[in-house]
mmCIF file of C-alpha atoms in Angstrom:
data_model
loop_
_atom_site.group_PDB
_atom_site.id
_atom_site.type_symbol
_atom_site.label_atom_id
_atom_site.label_comp_id
_atom_site.label_asym_id
_atom_site.label_seq_id
_atom_site.Cartn_x
_atom_site.Cartn_y
_atom_site.Cartn_z
ATOM 1 C CA MET A 1 0.117 -0.029 -0.546
ATOM 2 C CA ASN A 2 1.193 3.631 -0.666
ATOM 3 C CA GLY A 3 0.969 7.197 0.454
ATOM 4 C CA SER A 4 0.347 8.302 4.161
ATOM 5 C CA ALA A 5 -2.798 8.060 5.652
ATOM 6 C CA ALA A 6 -5.584 11.337 5.850
ATOM 7 C CA ALA A 7 -4.477 13.819 7.699
ATOM 8 C CA PRO A 8 -7.406 15.012 10.691
ATOM 9 C CA ALA A 9 -9.045 18.079 10.109
ATOM 10 C CA ALA A 10 -11.864 19.701 10.529
ATOM 11 C CA SER A 11 -12.719 19.795 6.459
ATOM 12 C CA PHE A 12 -13.150 18.293 3.728
ATOM 13 C CA GLU A 13 -13.200 18.955 -0.261
ATOM 14 C CA ILE A 14 -15.424 16.381 -2.307
ATOM 15 C CA GLY A 15 -12.757 16.193 -4.804
ATOM 16 C CA ASP A 16 -10.117 15.180 -2.842
ATOM 17 C CA ALA A 17 -11.716 12.629 -1.228
ATOM 18 C CA LEU A 18 -12.698 10.922 -4.587
ATOM 19 C CA ARG A 19 -8.605 11.061 -5.233
ATOM 20 C CA PHE A 20 -7.816 9.360 -2.321
ATOM 21 C CA GLY A 21 -10.509 6.779 -3.059
ATOM 22 C CA TRP A 22 -9.521 6.058 -6.303
ATOM 23 C CA GLU A 23 -5.341 6.475 -5.604
ATOM 24 C CA ARG A 24 -6.552 3.505 -2.559
ATOM 25 C CA PHE A 25 -8.696 1.718 -4.462
ATOM 26 C CA LYS A 26 -5.843 1.434 -7.668
ATOM 27 C CA VAL A 27 -2.785 -0.116 -5.485
ATOM 28 C CA ASN A 28 -5.852 -2.287 -3.503
ATOM 29 C CA ILE A 29 -6.954 -3.549 -6.686
ATOM 30 C CA PRO A 30 -6.978 -7.933 -6.345
ATOM 31 C CA LEU A 31 -8.005 -7.406 -2.587
ATOM 32 C CA LEU A 32 -11.153 -5.022 -3.313
ATOM 33 C CA ALA A 33 -12.298 -7.542 -6.442
ATOM 34 C CA VAL A 34 -12.187 -10.612 -4.267
ATOM 35 C CA ILE A 35 -13.957 -9.069 -1.038
ATOM 36 C CA ALA A 36 -16.990 -7.302 -3.510
ATOM 37 C CA ILE A 37 -16.799 -11.473 -5.446
ATOM 38 C CA ILE A 38 -17.273 -12.488 -2.428
ATOM 39 C CA VAL A 39 -19.860 -9.813 -0.905
ATOM 40 C CA TRP A 40 -21.968 -10.218 -4.189
ATOM 41 C CA GLY A 41 -21.949 -13.902 -3.991
ATOM 42 C CA ILE A 42 -23.232 -14.085 -0.334
ATOM 43 C CA GLN A 43 -25.672 -11.480 -1.353
ATOM 44 C CA ALA A 44 -26.469 -13.688 -4.259
ATOM 45 C CA VAL A 45 -27.816 -16.404 -2.094
ATOM 46 C CA VAL A 46 -29.428 -14.594 0.270
ATOM 47 C CA SER A 47 -31.443 -13.565 -1.923
ATOM 48 C CA TRP A 48 -32.067 -17.145 -4.140
ATOM 49 C CA LEU A 49 -33.217 -18.015 -0.506
ATOM 50 C CA VAL A 50 -35.674 -15.440 0.051
ATOM 51 C CA ARG A 51 -36.931 -15.697 -3.510
ATOM 52 C CA ASP A 52 -37.767 -19.325 -2.660
ATOM 53 C CA SER A 53 -39.162 -19.375 0.702
ATOM 54 C CA GLU A 54 -43.094 -18.436 1.885
ATOM 55 C CA GLY A 55 -45.151 -17.368 4.992
ATOM 56 C CA VAL A 56 -42.604 -17.222 8.231
ATOM 57 C CA THR A 57 -39.859 -19.120 6.657
ATOM 58 C CA ARG A 58 -39.577 -16.343 4.612
ATOM 59 C CA ALA A 59 -39.729 -14.024 7.459
ATOM 60 C CA LEU A 60 -36.823 -15.935 9.128
ATOM 61 C CA VAL A 61 -34.338 -15.530 6.138
ATOM 62 C CA GLN A 62 -35.331 -12.012 5.300
ATOM 63 C CA PHE A 63 -34.208 -11.051 8.531
ATOM 64 C CA LEU A 64 -31.169 -13.523 8.629
ATOM 65 C CA GLY A 65 -30.461 -11.541 4.923
ATOM 66 C CA PHE A 66 -30.522 -8.045 7.308
ATOM 67 C CA LEU A 67 -27.981 -9.598 10.027
ATOM 68 C CA VAL A 68 -25.695 -10.595 7.060
ATOM 69 C CA GLY A 69 -26.398 -6.901 5.223
ATOM 70 C CA GLN A 70 -25.061 -5.728 8.789
ATOM 71 C CA LEU A 71 -21.878 -7.938 9.031
ATOM 72 C CA ILE A 72 -20.891 -6.964 5.025
ATOM 73 C CA ALA A 73 -21.665 -3.333 5.956
ATOM 74 C CA MET A 74 -19.269 -3.290 9.239
ATOM 75 C CA GLY A 75 -16.609 -5.544 6.813
ATOM 76 C CA TRP A 76 -16.677 -2.458 4.523
ATOM 77 C CA ILE A 77 -16.662 0.120 7.036
ATOM 78 C CA ARG A 78 -13.595 -1.533 8.566
ATOM 79 C CA VAL A 79 -11.649 -1.871 5.351
ATOM 80 C CA SER A 80 -12.177 1.373 4.597
ATOM 81 C CA LEU A 81 -10.487 2.461 7.362
ATOM 82 C CA SER A 82 -7.818 0.209 7.362
ATOM 83 C CA LEU A 83 -7.035 1.868 3.869
ATOM 84 C CA THR A 84 -7.528 5.443 4.674
ATOM 85 C CA ASP A 85 -5.378 5.263 8.025
ATOM 86 C CA GLY A 86 -2.810 3.324 5.767
ATOM 87 C CA ARG A 87 -3.370 0.116 7.662
ATOM 88 C CA PRO A 88 -3.535 -3.387 6.082
ATOM 89 C CA VAL A 89 -6.697 -5.233 5.557
ATOM 90 C CA SER A 90 -6.813 -8.771 7.352
ATOM 91 C CA ALA A 91 -9.415 -11.253 7.832
ATOM 92 C CA GLU A 92 -10.693 -9.726 11.327
ATOM 93 C CA ASP A 93 -11.477 -6.434 9.308
ATOM 94 C CA LEU A 94 -14.853 -8.020 8.131
ATOM 95 C CA ILE A 95 -15.489 -10.243 11.414
ATOM 96 C CA PRO A 96 -16.754 -7.499 14.242
ATOM 97 C CA SER A 97 -17.224 -8.070 18.363
ATOM 98 C CA ALA A 98 -20.484 -9.231 19.557
ATOM 99 C CA GLU A 99 -21.337 -6.492 21.392
ATOM 100 C CA ARG A 100 -20.164 -4.010 17.846
ATOM 101 C CA PHE A 101 -22.160 -5.875 15.554
ATOM 102 C CA ILE A 102 -25.729 -5.841 17.931
ATOM 103 C CA THR A 103 -24.924 -2.154 18.603
ATOM 104 C CA TYR A 104 -24.508 -1.555 15.086
ATOM 105 C CA ALA A 105 -27.536 -3.794 14.155
ATOM 106 C CA ILE A 106 -29.922 -1.707 16.653
ATOM 107 C CA THR A 107 -28.102 1.573 15.407
ATOM 108 C CA SER A 108 -28.986 0.798 12.007
ATOM 109 C CA ILE A 109 -32.512 -0.105 12.728
ATOM 110 C CA LEU A 110 -32.987 3.297 14.407
ATOM 111 C CA TYR A 111 -31.509 5.071 11.950
ATOM 112 C CA TRP A 112 -33.515 4.204 8.999
ATOM 113 C CA LEU A 113 -36.251 4.677 11.185
ATOM 114 C CA MET A 114 -35.962 7.985 11.724
ATOM 115 C CA VAL A 115 -35.242 8.774 8.226
ATOM 116 C CA GLY A 116 -37.988 7.150 7.030
ATOM 117 C CA VAL A 117 -40.054 8.729 9.342
ATOM 118 C CA GLY A 118 -38.457 12.183 7.883
ATOM 119 C CA LEU A 119 -39.087 11.211 4.178
ATOM 120 C CA VAL A 120 -42.672 10.642 4.826
ATOM 121 C CA LEU A 121 -42.639 13.930 6.674
ATOM 122 C CA LEU A 122 -42.573 16.219 3.440
ATOM 123 C CA ILE A 123 -39.146 14.547 2.514
ATOM 124 C CA VAL A 124 -36.812 17.176 3.612
ATOM 125 C CA PRO A 125 -36.310 16.125 7.572
ATOM 126 C CA GLY A 126 -35.567 13.031 6.219
ATOM 127 C CA VAL A 127 -32.866 13.652 4.229
ATOM 128 C CA ILE A 128 -31.507 15.689 6.944
ATOM 129 C CA LEU A 129 -31.955 13.127 9.610
ATOM 130 C CA ALA A 130 -29.801 11.075 6.772
ATOM 131 C CA VAL A 131 -26.965 13.696 6.827
ATOM 132 C CA VAL A 132 -26.856 14.388 10.613
ATOM 133 C CA TYR A 133 -26.285 10.905 11.636
ATOM 134 C CA ALA A 134 -24.253 9.094 8.672
ATOM 135 C CA PHE A 135 -21.288 8.424 10.513
ATOM 136 C CA TYR A 136 -23.080 6.432 13.224
ATOM 137 C CA GLY A 137 -21.405 3.293 11.286
ATOM 138 C CA PHE A 138 -18.124 4.992 11.425
ATOM 139 C CA VAL A 139 -18.403 5.706 15.127
ATOM 140 C CA ILE A 140 -19.818 2.300 16.327
ATOM 141 C CA VAL A 141 -16.768 0.280 14.349
ATOM 142 C CA ASP A 142 -14.043 2.753 15.221
ATOM 143 C CA ARG A 143 -14.821 3.806 18.406
ATOM 144 C CA GLY A 144 -17.210 1.066 19.619
ATOM 145 C CA GLU A 145 -19.608 3.986 21.254
ATOM 146 C CA PRO A 146 -22.976 2.120 22.172
ATOM 147 C CA VAL A 147 -26.584 3.298 20.015
ATOM 148 C CA LEU A 148 -27.067 6.997 21.104
ATOM 149 C CA ALA A 149 -23.645 7.769 21.751
ATOM 150 C CA ALA A 150 -22.784 6.832 18.210
ATOM 151 C CA LEU A 151 -25.702 9.347 17.168
ATOM 152 C CA GLN A 152 -24.746 11.770 18.772
ATOM 153 C CA ARG A 153 -21.416 11.872 17.553
ATOM 154 C CA SER A 154 -22.021 11.603 14.417
ATOM 155 C CA ALA A 155 -24.246 15.043 14.697
ATOM 156 C CA GLU A 156 -21.326 16.441 16.576
ATOM 157 C CA LEU A 157 -19.064 15.400 13.057
ATOM 158 C CA THR A 158 -21.521 16.780 10.737
ATOM 159 C CA ARG A 159 -22.094 20.042 12.519
ATOM 160 C CA GLY A 160 -21.176 22.614 9.969
ATOM 161 C CA HIS A 161 -20.598 20.429 7.128
ATOM 162 C CA ARG A 162 -24.290 18.998 6.768
ATOM 163 C CA GLY A 163 -24.441 21.173 3.023
ATOM 164 C CA GLU A 164 -21.089 19.897 1.610
ATOM 165 C CA LEU A 165 -21.989 16.115 3.086
ATOM 166 C CA PHE A 166 -25.493 16.504 1.460
ATOM 167 C CA LEU A 167 -23.564 17.548 -1.709
ATOM 168 C CA PHE A 168 -20.921 14.606 -1.407
ATOM 169 C CA GLY A 169 -23.753 11.631 -1.173
ATOM 170 C CA VAL A 170 -25.465 12.838 -4.311
ATOM 171 C CA VAL A 171 -22.092 12.712 -5.914
ATOM 172 C CA LEU A 172 -21.448 9.287 -4.193
ATOM 173 C CA LEU A 173 -24.937 8.487 -5.159
ATOM 174 C CA GLY A 174 -24.364 9.599 -8.922
ATOM 175 C CA LEU A 175 -21.440 7.836 -9.499
ATOM 176 C CA ASN A 176 -22.552 4.675 -7.931
ATOM 177 C CA LEU A 177 -25.299 4.996 -10.607
ATOM 178 C CA LEU A 178 -23.295 5.271 -13.236
ATOM 179 C CA GLY A 179 -21.752 2.323 -12.012
ATOM 180 C CA ALA A 180 -24.621 0.018 -11.888
ATOM 181 C CA LEU A 181 -25.417 1.455 -15.688
ATOM 182 C CA ALA A 182 -22.385 -0.178 -16.974
ATOM 183 C CA PHE A 183 -24.220 -3.354 -16.898
ATOM 184 C CA GLY A 184 -23.336 -3.896 -12.643
ATOM 185 C CA ILE A 185 -19.697 -4.538 -13.287
ATOM 186 C CA GLY A 186 -19.042 -0.698 -12.587
ATOM 187 C CA LEU A 187 -19.808 -1.054 -9.302
ATOM 188 C CA LEU A 188 -16.898 -3.144 -8.746
ATOM 189 C CA ILE A 189 -14.875 0.337 -9.095
ATOM 190 C CA THR A 190 -17.428 2.920 -7.603
ATOM 191 C CA SER A 191 -18.665 1.049 -4.490
ATOM 192 C CA PRO A 192 -15.371 1.163 -2.677
ATOM 193 C CA VAL A 193 -14.102 4.179 -4.151
ATOM 194 C CA SER A 194 -16.704 5.713 -2.434
ATOM 195 C CA LEU A 195 -16.832 3.925 0.529
ATOM 196 C CA ILE A 196 -12.549 4.680 0.964
ATOM 197 C CA ALA A 197 -13.882 8.138 0.044
ATOM 198 C CA ALA A 198 -16.313 8.172 2.582
ATOM 199 C CA GLY A 199 -13.984 6.907 5.366
ATOM 200 C CA TYR A 200 -11.852 9.732 4.132
ATOM 201 C CA VAL A 201 -13.750 12.491 4.873
ATOM 202 C CA TYR A 202 -14.999 11.155 8.112
ATOM 203 C CA ARG A 203 -11.493 10.414 9.147
ATOM 204 C CA ARG A 204 -10.630 13.584 8.091
ATOM 205 C CA LEU A 205 -13.598 15.148 10.287
ATOM 206 C CA ALA A 206 -13.056 12.893 13.708
ATOM 207 C CA GLY A 207 -9.790 12.867 13.625
ATOM 208 C CA PRO A 208 -7.205 9.563 14.237
ATOM 209 C CA THR A 209 -8.590 6.515 16.926
ATOM 210 C CA VAL A 210 -7.139 3.607 18.204
ATOM 211 C CA PRO A 211 -7.896 1.283 15.727
ATOM 212 C CA ALA A 212 -11.231 -0.662 16.932
ATOM 213 C CA ALA A 213 -11.209 -4.351 18.301
ATOM 214 C CA SER A 214 -12.924 -6.990 16.364
#
């Protein structure tokens, strides 16, 4: 891996984040490609099981799919932070502790409930909540904060940068839509670049921390 870790600062530039994501991606293509293919394979299996099940079995498989999704999301965040910090990625990055996993899953449910209700209430409140608490997952994975503290810390990190973060989210959404249009293959590039860019932005706003335990 080349280059130094992202330097902590209380601001960020969208262009710098995307360039950082691209540079880190370029020197880690084999690793990221393997992770992405494994993740896609797992998601395909879960989708197939959901499609071919009914009733209570279908509900159980959907719940299992949710849990698998949380594991995958946490793993990607750990990979993103490791690459952002200039640390080698290990298998441990993909396996969170039970405590952090439970915290992450509960916080994810609360986050999407808040955003969902906000979207129903004239859309704008949902967008605001999505931006304010966008870094809850990074806070949990990086610092091991409990549910409410993770949400509060995200609100602190995003304060004063929410307009920029909204634009950053729009840019990432557009980038990944382009990746999806390329028969989905483009997502093998745009997804990891986006995640590393997000890790860069988080680290710029939060500063360095002790690496999270698995």
